[in-house]
XYZ file of C-alpha atoms in Angstrom:
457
model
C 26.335 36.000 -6.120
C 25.926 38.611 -3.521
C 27.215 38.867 -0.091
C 23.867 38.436 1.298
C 22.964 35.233 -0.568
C 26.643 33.729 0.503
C 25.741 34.646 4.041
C 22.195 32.742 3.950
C 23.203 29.819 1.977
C 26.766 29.192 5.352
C 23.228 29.307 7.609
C 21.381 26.987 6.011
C 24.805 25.153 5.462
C 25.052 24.775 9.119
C 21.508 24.321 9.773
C 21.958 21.202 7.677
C 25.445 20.308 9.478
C 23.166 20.520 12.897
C 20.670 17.847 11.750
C 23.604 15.696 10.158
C 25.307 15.994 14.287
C 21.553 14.911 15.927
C 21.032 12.158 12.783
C 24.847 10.662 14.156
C 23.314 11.048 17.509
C 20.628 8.359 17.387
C 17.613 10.572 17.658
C 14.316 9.564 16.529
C 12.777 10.318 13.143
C 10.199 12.695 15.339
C 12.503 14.982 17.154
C 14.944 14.874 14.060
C 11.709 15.915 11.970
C 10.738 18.503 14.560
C 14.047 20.324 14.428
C 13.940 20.835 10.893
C 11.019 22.064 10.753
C 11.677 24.695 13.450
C 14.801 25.625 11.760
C 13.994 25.698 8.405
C 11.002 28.288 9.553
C 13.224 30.035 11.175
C 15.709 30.118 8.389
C 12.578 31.393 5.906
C 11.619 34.147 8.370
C 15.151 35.167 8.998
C 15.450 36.318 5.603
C 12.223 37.854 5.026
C 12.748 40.048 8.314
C 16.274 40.875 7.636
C 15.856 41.670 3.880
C 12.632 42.664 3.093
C 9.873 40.835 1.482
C 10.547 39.839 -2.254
C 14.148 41.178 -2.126
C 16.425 39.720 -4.604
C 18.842 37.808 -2.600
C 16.204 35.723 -1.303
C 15.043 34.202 -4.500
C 18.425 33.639 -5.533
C 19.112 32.016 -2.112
C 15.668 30.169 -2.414
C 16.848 28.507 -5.763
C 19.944 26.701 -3.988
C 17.774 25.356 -0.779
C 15.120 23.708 -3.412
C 18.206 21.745 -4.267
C 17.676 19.937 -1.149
C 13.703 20.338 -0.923
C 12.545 19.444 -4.589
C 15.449 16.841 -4.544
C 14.488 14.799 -1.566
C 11.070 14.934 -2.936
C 12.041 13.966 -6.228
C 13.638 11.281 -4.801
C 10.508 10.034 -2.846
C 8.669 10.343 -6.674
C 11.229 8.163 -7.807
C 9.919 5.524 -5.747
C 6.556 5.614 -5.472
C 5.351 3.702 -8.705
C 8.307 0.954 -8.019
C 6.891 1.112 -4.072
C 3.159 0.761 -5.373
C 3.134 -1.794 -7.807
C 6.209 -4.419 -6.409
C 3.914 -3.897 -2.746
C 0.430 -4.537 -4.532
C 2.270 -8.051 -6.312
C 3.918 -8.942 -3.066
C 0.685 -8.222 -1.036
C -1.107 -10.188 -3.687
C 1.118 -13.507 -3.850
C 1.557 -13.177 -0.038
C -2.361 -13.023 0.832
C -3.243 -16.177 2.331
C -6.715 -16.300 1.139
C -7.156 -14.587 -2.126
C -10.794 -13.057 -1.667
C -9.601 -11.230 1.442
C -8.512 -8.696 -0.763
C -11.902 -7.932 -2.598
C -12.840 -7.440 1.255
C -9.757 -5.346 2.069
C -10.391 -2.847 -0.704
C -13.694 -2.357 -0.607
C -13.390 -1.783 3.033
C -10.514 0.794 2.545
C -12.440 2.400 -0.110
C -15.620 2.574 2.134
C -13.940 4.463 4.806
C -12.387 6.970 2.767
C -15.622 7.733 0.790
C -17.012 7.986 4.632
C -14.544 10.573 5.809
C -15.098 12.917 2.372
C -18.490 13.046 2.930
C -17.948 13.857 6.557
C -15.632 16.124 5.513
C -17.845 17.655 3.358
C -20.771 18.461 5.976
C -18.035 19.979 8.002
C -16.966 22.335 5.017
C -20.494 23.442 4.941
C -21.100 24.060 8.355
C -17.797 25.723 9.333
C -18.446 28.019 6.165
C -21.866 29.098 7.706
C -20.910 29.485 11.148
C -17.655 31.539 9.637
C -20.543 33.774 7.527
C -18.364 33.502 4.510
C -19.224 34.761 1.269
C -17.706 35.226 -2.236
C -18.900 39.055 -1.684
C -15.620 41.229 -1.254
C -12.676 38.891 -2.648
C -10.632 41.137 -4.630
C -9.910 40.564 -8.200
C -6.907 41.670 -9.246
C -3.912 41.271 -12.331
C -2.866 37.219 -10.900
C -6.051 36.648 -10.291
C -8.060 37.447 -13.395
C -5.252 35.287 -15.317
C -6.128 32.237 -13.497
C -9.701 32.779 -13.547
C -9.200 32.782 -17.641
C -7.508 29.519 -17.400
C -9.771 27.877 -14.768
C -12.712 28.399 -17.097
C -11.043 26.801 -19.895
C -10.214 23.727 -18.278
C -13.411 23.791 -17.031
C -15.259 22.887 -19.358
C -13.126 20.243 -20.129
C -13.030 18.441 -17.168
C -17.478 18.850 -16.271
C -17.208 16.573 -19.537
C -16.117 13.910 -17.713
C -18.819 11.267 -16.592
C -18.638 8.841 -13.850
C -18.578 6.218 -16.006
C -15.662 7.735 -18.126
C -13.559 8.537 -14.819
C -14.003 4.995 -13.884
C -13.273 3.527 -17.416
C -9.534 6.584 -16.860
C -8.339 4.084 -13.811
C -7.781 0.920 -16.146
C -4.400 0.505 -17.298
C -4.530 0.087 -21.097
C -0.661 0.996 -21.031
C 1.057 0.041 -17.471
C 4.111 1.616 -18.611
C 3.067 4.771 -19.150
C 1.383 5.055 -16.137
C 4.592 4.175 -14.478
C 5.376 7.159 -15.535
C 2.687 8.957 -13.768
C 1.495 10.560 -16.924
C -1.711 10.620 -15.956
C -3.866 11.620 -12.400
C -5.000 8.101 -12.275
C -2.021 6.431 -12.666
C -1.721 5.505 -9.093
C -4.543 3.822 -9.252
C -3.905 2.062 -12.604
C -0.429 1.004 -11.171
C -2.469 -0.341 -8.356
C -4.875 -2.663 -10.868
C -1.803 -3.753 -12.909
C -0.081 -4.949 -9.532
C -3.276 -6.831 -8.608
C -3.912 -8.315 -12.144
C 0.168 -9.434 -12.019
C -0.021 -10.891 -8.477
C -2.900 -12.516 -9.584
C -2.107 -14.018 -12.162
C 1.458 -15.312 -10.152
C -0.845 -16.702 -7.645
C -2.448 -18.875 -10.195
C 0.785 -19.581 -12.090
C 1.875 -21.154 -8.326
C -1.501 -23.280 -8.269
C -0.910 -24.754 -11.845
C 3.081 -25.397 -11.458
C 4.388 -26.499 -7.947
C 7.375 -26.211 -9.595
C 7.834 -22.293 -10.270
C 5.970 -21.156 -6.828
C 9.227 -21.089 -4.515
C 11.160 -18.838 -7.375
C 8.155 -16.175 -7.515
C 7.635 -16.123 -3.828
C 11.726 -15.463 -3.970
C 11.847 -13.122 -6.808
C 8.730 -11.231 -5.284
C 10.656 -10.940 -1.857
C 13.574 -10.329 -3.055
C 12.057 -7.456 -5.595
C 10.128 -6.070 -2.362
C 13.177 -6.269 0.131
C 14.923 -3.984 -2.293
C 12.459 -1.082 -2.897
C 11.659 -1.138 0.834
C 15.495 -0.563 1.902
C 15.479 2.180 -0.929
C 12.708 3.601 0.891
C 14.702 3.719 3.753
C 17.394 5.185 2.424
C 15.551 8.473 1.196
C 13.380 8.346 4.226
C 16.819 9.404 6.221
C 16.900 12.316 4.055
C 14.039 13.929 5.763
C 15.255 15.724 8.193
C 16.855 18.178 5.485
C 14.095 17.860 3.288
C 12.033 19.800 5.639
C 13.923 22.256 6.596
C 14.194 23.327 2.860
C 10.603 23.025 2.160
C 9.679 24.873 5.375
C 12.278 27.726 4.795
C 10.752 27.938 1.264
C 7.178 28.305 2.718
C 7.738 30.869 5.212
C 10.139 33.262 3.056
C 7.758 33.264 0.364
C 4.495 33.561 2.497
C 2.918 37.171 1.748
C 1.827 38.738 4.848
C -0.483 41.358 2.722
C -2.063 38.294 1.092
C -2.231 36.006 4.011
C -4.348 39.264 6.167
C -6.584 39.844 3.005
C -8.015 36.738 3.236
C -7.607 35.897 6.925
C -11.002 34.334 7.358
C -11.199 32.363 4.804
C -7.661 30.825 6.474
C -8.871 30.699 10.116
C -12.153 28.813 8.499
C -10.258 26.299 6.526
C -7.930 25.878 9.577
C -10.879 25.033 12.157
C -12.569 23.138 9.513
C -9.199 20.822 8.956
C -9.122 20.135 12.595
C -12.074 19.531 13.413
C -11.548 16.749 10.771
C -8.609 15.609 12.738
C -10.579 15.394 15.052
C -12.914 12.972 13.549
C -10.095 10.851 12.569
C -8.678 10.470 16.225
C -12.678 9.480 17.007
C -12.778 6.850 14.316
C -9.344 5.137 15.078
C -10.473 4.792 18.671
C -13.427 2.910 17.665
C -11.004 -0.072 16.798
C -9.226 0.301 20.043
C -6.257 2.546 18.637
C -4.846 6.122 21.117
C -5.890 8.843 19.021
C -2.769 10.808 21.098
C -0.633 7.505 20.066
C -1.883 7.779 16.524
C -1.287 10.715 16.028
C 2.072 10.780 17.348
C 3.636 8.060 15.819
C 2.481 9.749 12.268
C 3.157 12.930 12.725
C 6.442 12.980 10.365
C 4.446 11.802 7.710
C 2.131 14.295 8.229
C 4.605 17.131 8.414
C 6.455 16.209 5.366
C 2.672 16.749 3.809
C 2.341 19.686 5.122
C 5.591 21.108 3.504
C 5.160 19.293 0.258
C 1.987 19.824 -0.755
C 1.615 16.178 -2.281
C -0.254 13.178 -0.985
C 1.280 10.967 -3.794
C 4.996 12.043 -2.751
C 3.883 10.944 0.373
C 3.052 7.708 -0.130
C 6.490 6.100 0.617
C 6.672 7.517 4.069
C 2.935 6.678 4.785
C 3.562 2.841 3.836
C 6.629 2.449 5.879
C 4.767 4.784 9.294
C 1.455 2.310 8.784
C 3.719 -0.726 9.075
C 6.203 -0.197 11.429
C 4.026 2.366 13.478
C 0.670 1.172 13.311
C 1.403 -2.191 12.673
C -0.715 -2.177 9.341
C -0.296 -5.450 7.310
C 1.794 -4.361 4.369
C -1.179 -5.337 2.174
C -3.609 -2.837 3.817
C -0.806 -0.348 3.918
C -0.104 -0.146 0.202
C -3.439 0.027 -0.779
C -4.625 2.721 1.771
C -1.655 4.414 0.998
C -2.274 4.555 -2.474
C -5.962 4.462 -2.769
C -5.544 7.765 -0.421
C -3.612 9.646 -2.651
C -6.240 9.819 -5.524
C -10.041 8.489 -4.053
C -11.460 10.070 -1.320
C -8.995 12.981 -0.345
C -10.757 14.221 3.319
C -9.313 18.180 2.377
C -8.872 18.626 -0.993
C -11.796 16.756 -2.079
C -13.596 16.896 0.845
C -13.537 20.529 2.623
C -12.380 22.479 0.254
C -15.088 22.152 -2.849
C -17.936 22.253 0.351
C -16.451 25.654 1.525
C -16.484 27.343 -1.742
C -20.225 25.934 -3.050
C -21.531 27.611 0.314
C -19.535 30.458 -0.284
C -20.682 31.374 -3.949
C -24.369 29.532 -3.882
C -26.227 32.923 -2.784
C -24.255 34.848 -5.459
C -26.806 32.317 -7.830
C -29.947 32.709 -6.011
C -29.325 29.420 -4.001
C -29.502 28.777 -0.464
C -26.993 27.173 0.960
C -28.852 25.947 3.998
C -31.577 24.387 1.918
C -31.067 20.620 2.719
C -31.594 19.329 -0.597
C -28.464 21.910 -1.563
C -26.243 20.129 0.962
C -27.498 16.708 0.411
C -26.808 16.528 -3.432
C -23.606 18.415 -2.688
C -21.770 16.184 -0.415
C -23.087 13.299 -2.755
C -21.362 14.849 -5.628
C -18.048 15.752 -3.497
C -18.288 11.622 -2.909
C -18.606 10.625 -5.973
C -15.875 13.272 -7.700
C -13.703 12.496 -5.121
C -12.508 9.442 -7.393
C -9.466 9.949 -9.443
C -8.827 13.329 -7.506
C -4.791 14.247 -8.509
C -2.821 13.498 -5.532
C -0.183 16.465 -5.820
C -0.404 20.298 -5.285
C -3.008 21.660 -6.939
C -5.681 18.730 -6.607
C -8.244 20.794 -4.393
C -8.678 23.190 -8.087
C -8.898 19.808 -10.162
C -11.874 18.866 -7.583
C -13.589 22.395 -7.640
C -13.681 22.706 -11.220
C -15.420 19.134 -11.098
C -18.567 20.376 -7.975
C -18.928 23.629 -8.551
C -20.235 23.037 -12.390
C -21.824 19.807 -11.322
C -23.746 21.587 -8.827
C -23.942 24.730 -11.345
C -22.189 27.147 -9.743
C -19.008 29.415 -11.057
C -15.868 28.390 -10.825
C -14.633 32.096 -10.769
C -14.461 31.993 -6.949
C -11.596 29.329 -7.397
C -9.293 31.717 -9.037
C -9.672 34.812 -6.706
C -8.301 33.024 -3.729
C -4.599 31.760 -5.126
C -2.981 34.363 -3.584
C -3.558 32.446 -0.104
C -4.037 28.794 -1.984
C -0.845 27.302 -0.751
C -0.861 28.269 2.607
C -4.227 26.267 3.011
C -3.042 23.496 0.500
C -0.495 22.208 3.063
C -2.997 21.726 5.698
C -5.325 20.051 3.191
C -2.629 17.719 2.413
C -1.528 16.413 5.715
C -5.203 15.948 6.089
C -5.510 14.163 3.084
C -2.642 11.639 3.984
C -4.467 11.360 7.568
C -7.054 10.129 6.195
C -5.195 7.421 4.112
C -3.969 6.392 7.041
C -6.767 6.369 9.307
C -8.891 4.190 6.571
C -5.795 1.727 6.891
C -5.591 1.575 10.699
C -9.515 0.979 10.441
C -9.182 -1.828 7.773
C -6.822 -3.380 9.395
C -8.165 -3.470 12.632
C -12.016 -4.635 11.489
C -10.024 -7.369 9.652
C -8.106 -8.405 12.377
C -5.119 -8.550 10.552
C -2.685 -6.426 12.807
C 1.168 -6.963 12.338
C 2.211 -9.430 16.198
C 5.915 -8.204 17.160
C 6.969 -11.138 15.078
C 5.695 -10.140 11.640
C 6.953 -6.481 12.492
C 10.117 -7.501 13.200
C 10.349 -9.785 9.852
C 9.027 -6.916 8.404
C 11.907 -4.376 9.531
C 14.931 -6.955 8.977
C-alpha cells in the first residue's frame, strides 16, 4: 500500500470521525446527510485533482471506502424483503376494513402509472426543444461491447408479453423471491404478504381464540424489523460520503463534456418532473417546499446509490414519520415504486432516446400518433421495471423494439449512464413517495400526532 493511498484512506478516516462528533451532537438526519455528502465530494475530487484521473492509488483507495458505501447498502438490502413482506402482513391484519386495500392499491398504482406517462411527454418534449439526435454519438471499444450484449438480451426480453410480465409478479416460490432472485420479486413479496395477512385476518374471524396472539406476533415481528431499520438508517451519514466520494473520483470529465447535452437535457427534463411532483402533492393540501424537505435524505441516498429498491427502507420510515403516511400506504408505495411506474427510468429516459433515434428510421418524432402510442407503451412496460442500477437499459430494450426502433443508441451513451442514473433514481423514489402522500391524503387516512407517536415508540 502506497504512501498516497495511506494518506487518503487517515482523510476519509477523519471525515468519518467528523460525522461520528455531529451524530453525538444531536443533529438532524438532514444536516448530518448534507455534510456527508459535501465531504465525501470533496474527498472524491480531492483525489482526482491531486493525483490525476485514473491513477492507481485511487482505485486502490476506492476499494477500502466501498467498504463503508456497498456495506451500508448491503445492509439496507438485507432488510428490504423482511421490511416488505412483515409491513404488507401487519398492514393487512391491522386494516380496519379489509376492501380499503383493493382501494389503496389501485389508487397508488393509478398515480404512479399517471406520473410515467407524464414523465414520458416531458422526455419527448425536452428532447425536441434540446434538438437531440442519435447523429454524432461516438462509437468506440466500451461501447461497441455493450451494444453486442444489449442486442442479445434484446431479443429476449421484446419476447415478453403483457400478459406474461403480469403472470412473472405471482409468487409460485415466496422463498426464492425473498431472495430477490428475480426483478419482480418485490412485487411477488408484496402478493405473498397480502395473501398471508389475508388469510390471518380470516383465521381471526373463524377463531376468537388465536386473534390476540397474531395481532401480538404480527406487532411484535413488525416492531423488530422497524428498529432494525433504524439502526442502519444511522449509518447514513457515512454511507454517503463513501458513495459520493466514489461518484466524483470516478466521474470522467472527457466523457461527461462529450455528451454534455444529452446531460443538461436529462437534467432539465428530471426537474421539471420534480416539479410536477411538488404540483401534485399540493393538490391534497401538502408544501411542496415542506415535502420536499423533509425527504430529501431519502432522495440523496438515491442519488448516490443508484437503487430505488435499496431505498425502500428509508422511504417507508421518511413517509411515516415525515409525511405522516399510514404505514399501510407507505409499504406499498414504497414498494410498488421500486418496480411499477418508475417516473425516470421508465418514464424519461426510454421517451428521450425513441425521439432521439426515430428520424434515424424514417419516423417523425413529432407525429402525434408516434408520441401517443409511445407514452402508452412506456405505461404499460413500466410494470415489473428492475428497481436497481441499471433498470432505465432493462426499460429501453423493452420501448425501443416495441415501438421498432434500435436499441443501438442505448449502448453508445454508457460512458455518461451513471451520472444520469442517479438523478433518475432519486426521481424514481420521488415519485413513490409522492403517489403515497397522494393516496393517503385522497383516503383520508393521515397518521394524527397520536398514531405517529405510537408509531415511533
Amino acid at each position: 500500500m502506497s504512501v498516497a493511498v495511506i494518506a487518503s484512506l487517515a482523510i476519509f478516516l477523519g471525515i468519518l470521525v467528523f460525522l461520528y462528533t455531529q451524530q453525538n451532537k444531536q443533529n438532524s438526519l438532514s444536516r448530518l446527510v448534507l455534510l456527508g455528502l459535501v465531504f465525501g465530494s470533496s474527498f472524491g475530487l480531492a483525489l482526482q485533482l491531486v493525483l490525476g484521473e485514473g491513477h492507481p492509488a485511487i482505485s486502490q483507495t476506492l476499494d477500502w471506502v466501498n467498504v463503508v458505501g456497498r456495506g451500508y447498502v448491503g445492509l439496507l438490502k438485507m432488510v428490504i424483503m423482511p421490511l416488505v413482506l412483515v409491513s404488507m402482513i401487519a398492514a393487512v391484519v391491522k386494516l380496519e376494513k379489509g376492501g380499503a386495500l383493493g382501494k389503496i392499491s389501485g389508487l397508488t398504482i393509478s398515480v404512479l402509472l399517471a406520473t410515467t406517462a407524464i414523465s414520458a411527454l416531458i422526455g419527448i418534449v425536452i428532447t425536441q426543444a434540446f434538438g437531440l439526435s442519435a447523429e454524432g454519438l461516438t462509437e468506440g471499444a466500451r461501447e461497441t461491447a455493450r451494444m453486442a450484449a444489449l442486442e442479445s438480451r434484446a431479443g429476449k426480453v421484446s419476447d415478453l408479453s403483457i400478459p406474461q410480465m403480469l403472470v412473472s409478479f405471482i409468487p409460485t416460490n415466496p422463498f426464492a423471491d425473498l431472495t430477490g432472485a428475480r426483478s419482480t420479486s418485490i412485487i411477488a413479496v408484496v402478493i405473498f404478504g397480502v395473501l398471508t395477512g389475508i388469510a390471518a385476518r380470516k383465521v381471526m374471524a373463524e377463531k376468537q381464540e388465536l386473534e390476540s396472539p397474531i395481532r401480538t406476533f404480527v406487532d411484535a415481528a413488525q416492531s423488530i424489523v422497524m428498529r432494525l431499520v433504524k439502526m442502519i438508517m444511522a449509518l447514513t451519514p457515512y454511507g454517503i460520503a463513501a458513495l459520493m466520494a466514489k461518484v466524483v473520483a470516478t466521474s470522467s470529465a472527457a466523457d461527461i463534456l462529450n455528451l454534455l447535452g444529452f446531460i443538461i437535457a436529462s437534467y432539465v427534463a428530471i426537474a421539471l418532473m420534480f416539479v410536477v411532483h411538488g404540483i401534485l402533492v399540493s393538490f391534497v393540501g401538502v408544501s411542496p417546499k415542506e415535502y420536499f424537505q423533509k425527504i430529501w435524505p431519502v432522495l440523496t441516498f438515491a442519488f448516490t446509490s443508484r437503487s430505488s429498491a435499496a431505498t425502500i427502507p428509508l422511504n417507508v420510515e421518511a413517509q411515516i414519520n415525515q409525511l405522516r403516511v399510514p404505514p399501510a400506504i407507505a409499504n406499498l408505495s414504497a414498494s410498488f415504486g421500486a418496480t411499477i411506474g418508475q417516473n425516470g427510468c421508465a418514464g424519461i429516459y426510454p421517451a428521450m432516446l425513441a425521439v432521439m433515434v426515430a428520424p434515424s428510421v424514417g419516423i417523425d418524432p413529432m407525429d402525434i400518433n408516434f408520441i401517443v402510442s409511445l407514452i402508452a407503451i412506456i405505461v404499460v412496460s413500466s410494470f415489473g421495471i428492475a428497481g436497481v442500477g441499471g433498470g432505465a437499459t432493462f426499460a429501453a430494450l423493452i420501448v425501443l423494439p416495441a415501438m421498432g426502433l434500435p436499441v443501438t443508441i442505448a449502448a453508445l451513451l454508457i460512458s455518461i449512464e451513471p451520472l444520469i442514473d442517479m438523478a433518475r433514481t432519486a426521481l424514481n423514489v420521488s415519485g413513490a413517495m409522492t403517489a403515497g402522500t397522494i393516496t393517503s391524503r385522497l383516503m383520508g387516512q393521515k397518521l394524527s400526532d397520536e398514531q405517529l407517536e405510537a408509531q415511533q415508540a
